[in-house]
XYZ file of N, CA and C in Angstrom:
276
model
N -8.712 -16.042 15.375
C -7.172 -15.160 15.055
C -7.646 -14.345 13.834
N -7.338 -13.034 14.056
C -7.508 -12.253 12.953
C -6.375 -12.503 11.867
N -6.853 -12.147 10.642
C -6.134 -12.407 9.431
C -4.733 -11.484 9.439
N -3.776 -11.900 9.106
C -2.383 -11.198 9.188
C -1.834 -11.303 7.990
N -1.316 -10.425 7.305
C -0.422 -10.495 6.090
C 0.906 -9.881 6.512
N 2.089 -10.718 6.450
C 3.476 -10.352 6.702
C 4.169 -10.563 5.291
N 4.744 -9.139 5.112
C 5.676 -8.958 3.899
C 7.173 -9.806 4.329
N 7.561 -10.834 3.797
C 8.889 -11.273 4.173
C 9.901 -10.885 3.249
N 11.039 -10.414 3.866
C 12.091 -10.062 3.320
C 12.638 -11.150 2.254
N 13.007 -10.586 1.005
C 13.433 -11.441 -0.027
C 12.451 -12.472 -0.269
N 11.093 -12.427 -0.132
C 10.206 -13.457 -0.313
C 8.837 -13.040 -0.560
N 7.934 -13.814 -0.103
C 6.489 -13.803 -0.504
C 5.477 -12.968 0.664
N 4.357 -12.856 0.302
C 3.455 -12.332 1.334
C 2.766 -13.558 2.051
N 2.869 -13.596 3.386
C 2.321 -14.881 4.157
C 1.073 -14.267 4.852
N 0.095 -14.928 4.438
C -1.213 -14.862 4.959
C -1.485 -15.724 6.169
N -1.860 -15.305 7.378
C -1.999 -16.233 8.462
C -3.538 -15.652 8.865
N -4.395 -16.924 9.202
C -5.661 -16.701 9.852
C -6.594 -17.810 9.568
N -7.897 -17.662 10.160
C -8.605 -18.852 10.035
C -10.033 -18.408 9.408
N -10.033 -17.185 9.025
C -11.091 -16.448 8.235
C -10.753 -15.695 7.291
N -10.157 -16.112 5.891
C -9.804 -15.243 4.854
C -10.290 -16.161 3.507
N -10.501 -15.551 2.610
C -10.760 -15.987 1.212
C -9.884 -15.261 0.259
N -9.184 -15.932 -0.700
C -8.494 -15.503 -1.802
C -9.350 -15.807 -3.214
N -9.597 -14.714 -3.821
C -10.381 -14.801 -5.122
C -9.572 -14.407 -6.190
N -10.028 -14.925 -7.533
C -9.276 -14.474 -8.714
C -9.978 -13.098 -9.334
N -9.444 -12.602 -10.357
C -9.916 -11.350 -10.953
C -11.430 -11.287 -11.093
N -12.181 -12.497 -11.252
C -13.485 -12.586 -11.484
C -14.222 -12.880 -10.247
N -13.753 -12.920 -9.085
C -14.126 -13.069 -7.829
C -14.499 -14.521 -7.563
N -13.705 -15.435 -8.339
C -14.042 -16.966 -8.022
C -13.102 -17.431 -7.092
N -13.312 -18.003 -5.886
C -12.575 -18.312 -4.681
C -11.382 -19.666 -5.086
N -10.427 -19.362 -4.607
C -9.291 -20.571 -4.790
C -9.687 -21.286 -3.691
N -9.555 -22.753 -3.974
C -9.908 -23.789 -3.079
C -8.471 -23.952 -2.202
N -8.422 -23.438 -0.866
C -7.324 -23.380 0.016
C -7.395 -24.606 0.792
N -8.197 -25.501 0.806
C -8.253 -26.949 1.540
C -8.271 -26.959 2.859
N -8.658 -25.578 3.646
C -8.769 -25.466 4.904
C -7.374 -24.754 5.510
N -6.526 -24.443 4.642
C -5.213 -23.900 5.266
C -5.466 -22.700 5.931
N -4.726 -22.362 6.781
C -4.686 -21.150 7.823
C -3.495 -20.444 7.584
N -2.899 -20.640 6.587
C -1.387 -20.093 6.162
C -1.235 -20.328 4.853
N -1.071 -19.423 4.001
C -0.607 -19.550 2.713
C 0.432 -18.426 2.286
N 1.101 -18.526 1.349
C 2.129 -17.455 0.814
C 1.955 -17.198 -0.583
N 1.984 -16.065 -0.800
C 1.463 -15.375 -1.928
C 2.820 -14.768 -2.802
N 3.039 -15.283 -3.745
C 4.196 -14.823 -4.786
C 4.076 -13.242 -5.021
N 5.243 -12.654 -4.856
C 5.422 -11.250 -5.301
C 6.451 -10.989 -6.237
N 7.195 -12.029 -6.529
C 8.513 -11.799 -7.467
C 8.099 -12.129 -9.056
N 7.018 -12.872 -8.906
C 6.358 -13.277 -10.565
C 7.215 -14.370 -11.144
N 8.112 -15.248 -10.369
C 8.796 -16.510 -10.834
C 8.090 -17.585 -10.569
N 7.127 -17.624 -9.743
C 6.492 -18.979 -9.098
C 5.823 -19.609 -10.377
N 5.844 -21.007 -10.551
C 5.014 -21.797 -11.584
C 3.859 -22.107 -11.061
N 3.396 -21.624 -9.688
C 2.199 -21.894 -9.185
C 1.277 -20.770 -8.699
N 1.561 -19.565 -9.522
C 0.833 -18.350 -9.159
C -0.536 -18.408 -8.943
N -1.313 -17.836 -7.875
C -0.521 -16.631 -7.139
C 0.182 -17.211 -5.869
N 0.345 -18.425 -5.951
C 0.994 -19.088 -4.630
C 2.607 -18.981 -4.928
N 3.159 -18.900 -3.794
C 4.888 -19.050 -3.711
C 5.201 -20.384 -3.820
N 6.157 -20.686 -4.644
C 6.780 -21.986 -4.668
C 8.296 -21.969 -4.552
N 8.828 -20.843 -3.856
C 10.088 -20.722 -3.600
C 11.162 -20.327 -4.820
N 10.560 -20.034 -6.023
C 11.419 -19.850 -6.924
C 12.158 -18.495 -7.092
N 11.730 -17.557 -5.935
C 12.394 -16.345 -5.739
C 13.688 -16.512 -5.196
N 14.080 -17.578 -4.535
C 15.312 -17.601 -3.753
C 16.580 -17.342 -4.793
N 17.254 -16.397 -4.560
C 18.490 -16.030 -5.221
C 18.127 -14.881 -6.548
N 16.739 -14.816 -6.495
C 16.393 -13.910 -7.798
C 15.618 -12.780 -7.498
N 15.499 -12.363 -6.052
C 14.416 -11.292 -5.669
C 15.025 -10.806 -4.366
N 15.174 -9.481 -4.452
C 15.700 -8.972 -3.062
C 14.786 -7.806 -2.698
N 14.458 -7.927 -1.401
C 13.576 -6.745 -0.935
C 13.743 -6.691 0.449
N 14.189 -5.937 1.382
C 14.327 -5.844 2.738
C 12.970 -5.352 3.112
N 12.035 -6.215 3.622
C 10.871 -5.779 4.311
C 11.053 -4.839 5.591
N 10.876 -3.704 5.458
C 10.704 -2.744 6.689
C 9.492 -1.868 6.587
N 8.894 -1.962 7.659
C 7.341 -1.061 7.575
C 7.636 0.223 7.743
N 6.644 1.070 7.006
C 6.689 2.527 7.189
C 5.319 2.740 7.069
N 5.075 4.316 7.359
C 3.738 4.796 7.269
C 3.669 5.430 5.744
N 2.335 5.000 5.349
C 1.962 5.807 4.073
C 1.453 7.228 4.554
N 1.674 8.156 3.545
C 0.903 9.471 3.922
C -0.511 9.431 3.766
N -1.257 10.340 4.459
C -2.716 10.183 4.623
C -3.182 10.372 3.153
N -4.149 9.761 2.859
C -4.854 9.936 1.294
C -5.397 11.449 1.098
N -5.222 11.851 -0.040
C -5.532 13.274 -0.436
C -7.045 13.276 -0.372
N -7.927 14.140 -0.005
C -9.329 14.184 0.087
C -9.524 14.377 -1.410
N -10.885 13.732 -1.699
C -11.503 13.736 -3.044
C -11.782 15.252 -3.528
N -11.428 15.738 -4.647
C -11.942 17.067 -5.176
C -13.356 16.870 -5.162
N -13.981 18.134 -4.886
C -15.534 18.132 -4.700
C -16.080 18.314 -6.356
N -17.161 17.878 -6.504
C -17.812 17.597 -7.813
C -18.892 18.653 -7.706
N -18.769 19.683 -8.760
C -19.842 20.516 -8.973
C -21.208 19.824 -9.255
N -22.416 20.217 -8.646
C -23.597 19.726 -9.144
C -23.894 20.065 -10.387
N -24.588 19.372 -11.399
C -25.047 19.795 -12.765
C -25.868 20.918 -12.748
N -25.815 21.787 -13.425
C -26.535 23.191 -13.517
C -27.851 22.987 -14.577
N -29.010 23.634 -14.084
C -30.143 23.412 -14.832
C -29.810 24.241 -16.251
N -30.666 24.059 -17.238
C -30.510 24.844 -18.253
C -31.096 26.216 -18.278
N -30.465 27.232 -18.835
C -30.911 28.518 -18.524
C -32.389 28.709 -19.247
N -33.565 28.965 -18.569
C -34.949 29.130 -19.114
C -35.032 30.231 -20.082
N -34.220 31.262 -19.989
C -34.373 32.286 -20.796
C -33.391 32.233 -22.027
N -32.654 31.260 -22.289
C -31.823 30.964 -23.361
C -32.502 30.793 -24.628
N -32.113 31.132 -25.883
C -32.719 30.766 -27.306
C -32.513 29.423 -27.567
N -33.511 28.693 -27.773
C -33.373 27.354 -28.376
C -32.322 27.237 -29.414
N -31.608 26.176 -29.252
C -30.485 25.623 -30.431
C -31.311 25.322 -31.733
N -30.706 25.824 -32.714
C -31.253 25.527 -34.052
C -30.683 24.297 -34.645
């Protein structure tokens, strides 16, 4: 099963799959105990962050409806560095 993330209305982000890893800011993996479904808190109220513990109920409202993001803007071209002018007077 491919990994699927579902944004739940008034709730968490649900992650389903049998081949995913959740890591902290330093890259250390969370021990998921073989789970194939976890819920990630997005309200900030969970006492078990980053996992959802249901604390959002009655305190977090978001109607999850999919939409298309605009295409990313192309990166601005970077000018290559120029070589010093061989005929310029040396700096004193």
